Structure formats: structure tokens, C-alpha cells
mmCIF file with all atom_site columns, C-alpha atoms in Angstrom:
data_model
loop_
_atom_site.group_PDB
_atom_site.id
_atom_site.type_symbol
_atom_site.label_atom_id
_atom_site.label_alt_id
_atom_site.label_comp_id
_atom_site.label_asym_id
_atom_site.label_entity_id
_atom_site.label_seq_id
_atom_site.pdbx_PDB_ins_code
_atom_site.Cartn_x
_atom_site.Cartn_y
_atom_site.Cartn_z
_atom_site.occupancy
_atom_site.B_iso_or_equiv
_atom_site.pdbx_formal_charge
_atom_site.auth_seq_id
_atom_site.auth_comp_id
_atom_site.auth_asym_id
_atom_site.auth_atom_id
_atom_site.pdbx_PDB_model_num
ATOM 1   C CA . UNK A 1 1   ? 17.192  4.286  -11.853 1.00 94.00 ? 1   UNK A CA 1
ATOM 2   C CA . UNK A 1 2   ? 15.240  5.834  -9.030  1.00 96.00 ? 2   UNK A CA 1
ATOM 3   C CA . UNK A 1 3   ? 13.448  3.349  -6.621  1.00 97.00 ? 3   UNK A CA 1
ATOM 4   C CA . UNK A 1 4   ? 11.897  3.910  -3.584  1.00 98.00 ? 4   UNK A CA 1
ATOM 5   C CA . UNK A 1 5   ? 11.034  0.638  -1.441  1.00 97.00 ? 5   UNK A CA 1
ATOM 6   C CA . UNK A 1 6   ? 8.835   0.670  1.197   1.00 97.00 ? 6   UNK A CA 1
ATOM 7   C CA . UNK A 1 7   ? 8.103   -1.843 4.115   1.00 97.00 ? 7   UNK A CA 1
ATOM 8   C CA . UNK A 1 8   ? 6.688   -2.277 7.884   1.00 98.00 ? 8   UNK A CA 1
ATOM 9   C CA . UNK A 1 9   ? 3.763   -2.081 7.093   1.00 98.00 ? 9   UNK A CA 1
ATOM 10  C CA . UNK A 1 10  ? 1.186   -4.873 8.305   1.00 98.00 ? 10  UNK A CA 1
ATOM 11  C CA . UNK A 1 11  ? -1.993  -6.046 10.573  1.00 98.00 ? 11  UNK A CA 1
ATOM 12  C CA . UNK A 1 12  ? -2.259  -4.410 13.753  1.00 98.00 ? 12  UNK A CA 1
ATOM 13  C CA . UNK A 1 13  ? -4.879  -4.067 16.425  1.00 98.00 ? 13  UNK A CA 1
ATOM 14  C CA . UNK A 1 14  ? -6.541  -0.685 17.225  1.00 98.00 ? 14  UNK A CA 1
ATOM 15  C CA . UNK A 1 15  ? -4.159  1.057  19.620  1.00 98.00 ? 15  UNK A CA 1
ATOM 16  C CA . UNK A 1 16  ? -0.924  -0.372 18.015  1.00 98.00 ? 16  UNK A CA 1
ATOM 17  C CA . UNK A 1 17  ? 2.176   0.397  16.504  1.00 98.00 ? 17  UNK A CA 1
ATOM 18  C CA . UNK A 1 18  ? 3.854   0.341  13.071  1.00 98.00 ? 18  UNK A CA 1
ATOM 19  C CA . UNK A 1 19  ? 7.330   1.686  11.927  1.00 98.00 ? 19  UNK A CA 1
ATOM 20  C CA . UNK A 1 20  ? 7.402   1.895  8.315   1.00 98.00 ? 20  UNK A CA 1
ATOM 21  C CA . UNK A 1 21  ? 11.076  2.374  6.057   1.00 98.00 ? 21  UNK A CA 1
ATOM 22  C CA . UNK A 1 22  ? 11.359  3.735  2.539   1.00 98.00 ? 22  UNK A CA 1
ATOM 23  C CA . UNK A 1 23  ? 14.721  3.683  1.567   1.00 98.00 ? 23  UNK A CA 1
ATOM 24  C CA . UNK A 1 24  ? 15.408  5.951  -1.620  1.00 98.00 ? 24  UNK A CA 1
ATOM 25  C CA . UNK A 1 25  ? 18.340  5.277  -4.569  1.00 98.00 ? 25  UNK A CA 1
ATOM 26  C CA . UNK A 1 26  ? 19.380  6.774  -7.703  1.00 97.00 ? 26  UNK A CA 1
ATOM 27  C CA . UNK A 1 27  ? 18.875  10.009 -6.392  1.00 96.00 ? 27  UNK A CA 1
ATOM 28  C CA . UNK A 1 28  ? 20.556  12.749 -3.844  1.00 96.00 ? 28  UNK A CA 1
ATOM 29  C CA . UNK A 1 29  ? 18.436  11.552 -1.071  1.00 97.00 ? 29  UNK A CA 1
ATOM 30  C CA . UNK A 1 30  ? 19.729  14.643 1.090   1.00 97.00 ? 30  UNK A CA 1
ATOM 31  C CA . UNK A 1 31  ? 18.261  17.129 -1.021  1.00 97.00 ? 31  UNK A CA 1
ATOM 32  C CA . UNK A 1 32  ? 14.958  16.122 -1.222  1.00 98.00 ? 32  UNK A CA 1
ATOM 33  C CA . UNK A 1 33  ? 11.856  16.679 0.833   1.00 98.00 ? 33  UNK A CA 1
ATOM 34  C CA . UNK A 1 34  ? 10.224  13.185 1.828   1.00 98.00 ? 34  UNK A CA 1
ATOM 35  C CA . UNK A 1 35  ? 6.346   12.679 2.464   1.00 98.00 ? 35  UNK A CA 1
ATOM 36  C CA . UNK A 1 36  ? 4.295   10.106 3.215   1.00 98.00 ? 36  UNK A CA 1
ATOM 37  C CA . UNK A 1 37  ? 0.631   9.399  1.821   1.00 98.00 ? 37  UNK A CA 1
ATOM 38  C CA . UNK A 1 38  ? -2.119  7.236  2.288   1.00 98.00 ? 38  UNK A CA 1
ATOM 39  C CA . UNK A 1 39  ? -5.041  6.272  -0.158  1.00 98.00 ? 39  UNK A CA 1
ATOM 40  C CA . UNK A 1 40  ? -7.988  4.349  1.836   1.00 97.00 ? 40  UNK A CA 1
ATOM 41  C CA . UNK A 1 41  ? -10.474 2.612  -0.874  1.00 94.00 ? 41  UNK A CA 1
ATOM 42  C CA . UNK A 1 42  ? -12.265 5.223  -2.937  1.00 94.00 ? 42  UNK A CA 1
ATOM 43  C CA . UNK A 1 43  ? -10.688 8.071  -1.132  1.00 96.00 ? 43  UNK A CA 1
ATOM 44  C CA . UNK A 1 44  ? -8.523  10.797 -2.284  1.00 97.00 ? 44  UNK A CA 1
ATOM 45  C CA . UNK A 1 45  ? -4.794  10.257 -1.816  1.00 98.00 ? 45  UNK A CA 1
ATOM 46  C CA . UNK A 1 46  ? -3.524  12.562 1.274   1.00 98.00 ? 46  UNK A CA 1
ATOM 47  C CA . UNK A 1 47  ? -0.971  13.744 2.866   1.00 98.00 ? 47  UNK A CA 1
ATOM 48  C CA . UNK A 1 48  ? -0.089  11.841 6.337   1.00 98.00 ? 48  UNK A CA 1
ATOM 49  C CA . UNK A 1 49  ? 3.318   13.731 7.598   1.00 98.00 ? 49  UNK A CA 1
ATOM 50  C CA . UNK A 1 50  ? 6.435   15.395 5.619   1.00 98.00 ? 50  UNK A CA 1
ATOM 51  C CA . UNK A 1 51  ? 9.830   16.107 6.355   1.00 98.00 ? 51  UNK A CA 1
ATOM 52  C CA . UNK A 1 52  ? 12.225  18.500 3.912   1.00 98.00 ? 52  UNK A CA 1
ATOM 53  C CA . UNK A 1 53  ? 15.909  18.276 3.446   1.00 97.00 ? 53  UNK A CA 1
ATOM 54  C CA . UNK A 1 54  ? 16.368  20.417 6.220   1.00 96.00 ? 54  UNK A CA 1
ATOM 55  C CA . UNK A 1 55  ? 14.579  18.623 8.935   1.00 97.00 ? 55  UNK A CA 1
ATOM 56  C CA . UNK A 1 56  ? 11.029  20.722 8.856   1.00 98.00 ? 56  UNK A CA 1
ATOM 57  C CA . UNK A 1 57  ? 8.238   18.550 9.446   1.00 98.00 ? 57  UNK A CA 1
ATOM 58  C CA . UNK A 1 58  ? 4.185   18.569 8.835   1.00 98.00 ? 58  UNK A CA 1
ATOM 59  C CA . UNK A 1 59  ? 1.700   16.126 9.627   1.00 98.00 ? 59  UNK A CA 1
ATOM 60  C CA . UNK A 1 60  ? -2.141  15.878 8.975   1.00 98.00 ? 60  UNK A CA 1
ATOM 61  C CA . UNK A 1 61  ? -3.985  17.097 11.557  1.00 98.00 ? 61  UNK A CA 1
ATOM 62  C CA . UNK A 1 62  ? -5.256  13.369 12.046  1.00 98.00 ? 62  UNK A CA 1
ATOM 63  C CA . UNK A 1 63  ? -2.077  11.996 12.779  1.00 98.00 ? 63  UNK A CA 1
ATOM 64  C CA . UNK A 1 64  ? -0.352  14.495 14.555  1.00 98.00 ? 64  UNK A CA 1
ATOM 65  C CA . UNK A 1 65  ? 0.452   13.524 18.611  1.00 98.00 ? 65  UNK A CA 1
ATOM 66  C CA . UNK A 1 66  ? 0.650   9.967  16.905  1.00 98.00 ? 66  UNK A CA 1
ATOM 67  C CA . UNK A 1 67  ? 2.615   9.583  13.937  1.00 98.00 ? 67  UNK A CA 1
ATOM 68  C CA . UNK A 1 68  ? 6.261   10.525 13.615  1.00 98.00 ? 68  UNK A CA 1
ATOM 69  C CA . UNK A 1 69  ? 8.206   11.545 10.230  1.00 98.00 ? 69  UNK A CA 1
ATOM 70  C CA . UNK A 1 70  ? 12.263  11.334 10.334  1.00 98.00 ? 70  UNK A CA 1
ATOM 71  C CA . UNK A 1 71  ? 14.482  10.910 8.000   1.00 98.00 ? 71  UNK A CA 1
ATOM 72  C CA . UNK A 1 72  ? 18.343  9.198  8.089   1.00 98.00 ? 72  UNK A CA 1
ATOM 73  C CA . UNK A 1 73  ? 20.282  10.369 5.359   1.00 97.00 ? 73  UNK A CA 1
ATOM 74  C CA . UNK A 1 74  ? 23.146  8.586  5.812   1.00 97.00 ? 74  UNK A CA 1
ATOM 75  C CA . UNK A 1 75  ? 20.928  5.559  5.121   1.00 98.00 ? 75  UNK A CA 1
ATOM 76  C CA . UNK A 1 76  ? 18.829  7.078  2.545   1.00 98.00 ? 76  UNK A CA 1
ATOM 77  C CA . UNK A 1 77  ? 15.878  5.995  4.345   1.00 98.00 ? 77  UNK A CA 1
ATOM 78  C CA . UNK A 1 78  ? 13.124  7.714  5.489   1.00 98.00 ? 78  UNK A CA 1
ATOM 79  C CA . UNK A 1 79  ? 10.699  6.717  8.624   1.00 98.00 ? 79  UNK A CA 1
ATOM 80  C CA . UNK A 1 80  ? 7.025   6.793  9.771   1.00 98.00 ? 80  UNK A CA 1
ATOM 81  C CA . UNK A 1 81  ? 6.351   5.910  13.285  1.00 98.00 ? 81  UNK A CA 1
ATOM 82  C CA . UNK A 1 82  ? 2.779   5.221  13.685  1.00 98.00 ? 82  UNK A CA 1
ATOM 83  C CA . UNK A 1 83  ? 1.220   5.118  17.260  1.00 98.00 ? 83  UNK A CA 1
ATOM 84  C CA . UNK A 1 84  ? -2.133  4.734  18.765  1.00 98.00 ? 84  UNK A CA 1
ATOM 85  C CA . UNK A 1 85  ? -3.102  3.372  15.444  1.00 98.00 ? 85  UNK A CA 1
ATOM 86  C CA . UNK A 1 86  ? -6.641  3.808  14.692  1.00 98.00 ? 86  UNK A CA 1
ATOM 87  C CA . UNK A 1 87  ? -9.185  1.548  12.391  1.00 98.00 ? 87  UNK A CA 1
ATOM 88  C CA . UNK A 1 88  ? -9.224  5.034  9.886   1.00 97.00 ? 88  UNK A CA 1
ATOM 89  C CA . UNK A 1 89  ? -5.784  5.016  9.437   1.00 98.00 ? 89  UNK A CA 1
ATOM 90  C CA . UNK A 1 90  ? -6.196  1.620  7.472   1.00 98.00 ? 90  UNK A CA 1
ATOM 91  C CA . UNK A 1 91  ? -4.750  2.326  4.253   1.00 98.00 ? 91  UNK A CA 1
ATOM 92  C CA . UNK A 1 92  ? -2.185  1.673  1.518   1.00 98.00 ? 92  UNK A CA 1
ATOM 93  C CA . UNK A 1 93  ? 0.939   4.102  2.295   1.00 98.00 ? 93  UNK A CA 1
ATOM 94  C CA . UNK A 1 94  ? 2.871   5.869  -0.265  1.00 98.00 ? 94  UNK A CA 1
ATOM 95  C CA . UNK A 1 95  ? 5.985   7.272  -0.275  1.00 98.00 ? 95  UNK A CA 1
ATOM 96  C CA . UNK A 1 96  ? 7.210   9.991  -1.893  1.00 98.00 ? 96  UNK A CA 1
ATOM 97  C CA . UNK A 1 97  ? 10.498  12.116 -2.819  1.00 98.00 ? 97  UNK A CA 1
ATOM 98  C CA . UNK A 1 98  ? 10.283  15.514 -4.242  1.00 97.00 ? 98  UNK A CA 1
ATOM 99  C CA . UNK A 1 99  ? 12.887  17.707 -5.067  1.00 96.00 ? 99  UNK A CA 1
ATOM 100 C CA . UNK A 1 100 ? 12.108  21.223 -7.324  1.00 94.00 ? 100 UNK A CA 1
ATOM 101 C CA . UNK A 1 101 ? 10.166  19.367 -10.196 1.00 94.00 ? 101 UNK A CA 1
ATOM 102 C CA . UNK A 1 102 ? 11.084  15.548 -10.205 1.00 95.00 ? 102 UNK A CA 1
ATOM 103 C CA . UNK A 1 103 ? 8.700   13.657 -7.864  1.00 97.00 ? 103 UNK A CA 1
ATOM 104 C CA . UNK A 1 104 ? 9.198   9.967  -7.604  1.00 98.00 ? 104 UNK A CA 1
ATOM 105 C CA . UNK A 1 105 ? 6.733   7.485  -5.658  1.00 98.00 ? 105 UNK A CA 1
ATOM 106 C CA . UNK A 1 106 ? 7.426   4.627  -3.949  1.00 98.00 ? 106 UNK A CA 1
ATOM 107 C CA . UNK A 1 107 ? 4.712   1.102  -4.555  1.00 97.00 ? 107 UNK A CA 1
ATOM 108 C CA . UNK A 1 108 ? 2.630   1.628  -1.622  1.00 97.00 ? 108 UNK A CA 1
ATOM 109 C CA . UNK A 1 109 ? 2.417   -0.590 1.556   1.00 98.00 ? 109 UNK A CA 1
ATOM 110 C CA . UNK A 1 110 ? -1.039  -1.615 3.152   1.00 98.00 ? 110 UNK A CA 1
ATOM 111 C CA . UNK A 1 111 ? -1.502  -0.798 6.495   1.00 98.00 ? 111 UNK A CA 1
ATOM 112 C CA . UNK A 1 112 ? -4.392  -2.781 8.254   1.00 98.00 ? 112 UNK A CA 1
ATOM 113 C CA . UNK A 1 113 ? -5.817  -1.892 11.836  1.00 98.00 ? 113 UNK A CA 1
ATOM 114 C CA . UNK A 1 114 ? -8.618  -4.119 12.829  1.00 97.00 ? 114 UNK A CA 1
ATOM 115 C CA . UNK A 1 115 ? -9.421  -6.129 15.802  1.00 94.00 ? 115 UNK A CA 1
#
């Protein structure tokens, strides 16, 4: 069975920093490129930062300078370092393991920044 579990995520205040973990089984972790996404209410689901097997990363232009995307795959586990956190980049976070066509989704953490 494939699972992805997520956590770290949290309140913080503006200007504050999160680390969140998705650690991936039931599936060659190695091989597949890992994402993270972020739905706010009533918004469209987006991309926040990637990372494929081979180490090649992307971020949305909002979060890049302050987010980080690495991956450890002797741990299976995927990271997003969040920095200089912003009230827009409240959200729930998603994340997400693709690999040719399977696609499997982790169950989303809410991230909060508010004062």
C-alpha cells in the first residue's frame, strides 16, 4: 500500500519558519519525482517547489529565495523548508509522488501564518 504522511506543519507568525516531512512507502521512493502543493480556500491547487529523482529542483516564483525542496532517499522522506513565511502562504500542503503515470498524494497539512 502506498502512503505518503506528511507533518510540520503548524501556526506561525509572519516572518517565520516551518520544515515540513513527507515520508513515502510502498513505493521506489528513489525513482520518483516529489512535489509539493498548496490549496488556499477556494483557490486552485498549485505547485509550491519540486524535486525529481535526480536532484533537479523548481519552485513557484512566490516561494523561491524562501522555500527549500530536498529530498533524503535513504529515509524515503522528502522536505520543505519554508522561510520568511508570509500570511499568503497560509494553506493546506500536499504532497505528492509521481513517477511515469502513477501519482500518489499525500493528506495535506495546514499551514497557518498569522500574527
Amino acid at each position: 500500500q502506498v502512503q505518503l504522511v506528511e507533518s510540520g506543519g503548524g501556526l506561525v507568525q509572519p516572518g517565520g519558519s516551518l520544515r515540513l516531512s513527507c515520508a513515502a512507502s510502498g513505493i521506489p521512493f528513489s525513482r520518483y519525482s516529489m512535489g509539493w502543493y498548496r490549496q488556499a480556500p477556494e483557490r486552485q491547487r498549485e505547485l509550491v517547489a519540486a524535486i525529481t529523482s535526480g536532484g533537479s529542483t523548481n519552485y513557484a516564483d512566490s516561494v523561491k529565495g524562501r522555500f527549500t525542496i530536498s529530498r533524503d532517499n535513504a529515509k524515503n522522506t522528502v522536505y520543505l523548508q519554508m522561510n520568511s513565511l508570509k500570511p499568503e502562504d497560509t494553506a493546506v500542503y500536499y504532497c505528492r509522488a509521481d513517477f511515469a503515470l502513477w501519482t500518489y498524494w499525500g493528506q495535506g497539512t495546514q499551514v497557518t501564518v498569522s500574527s
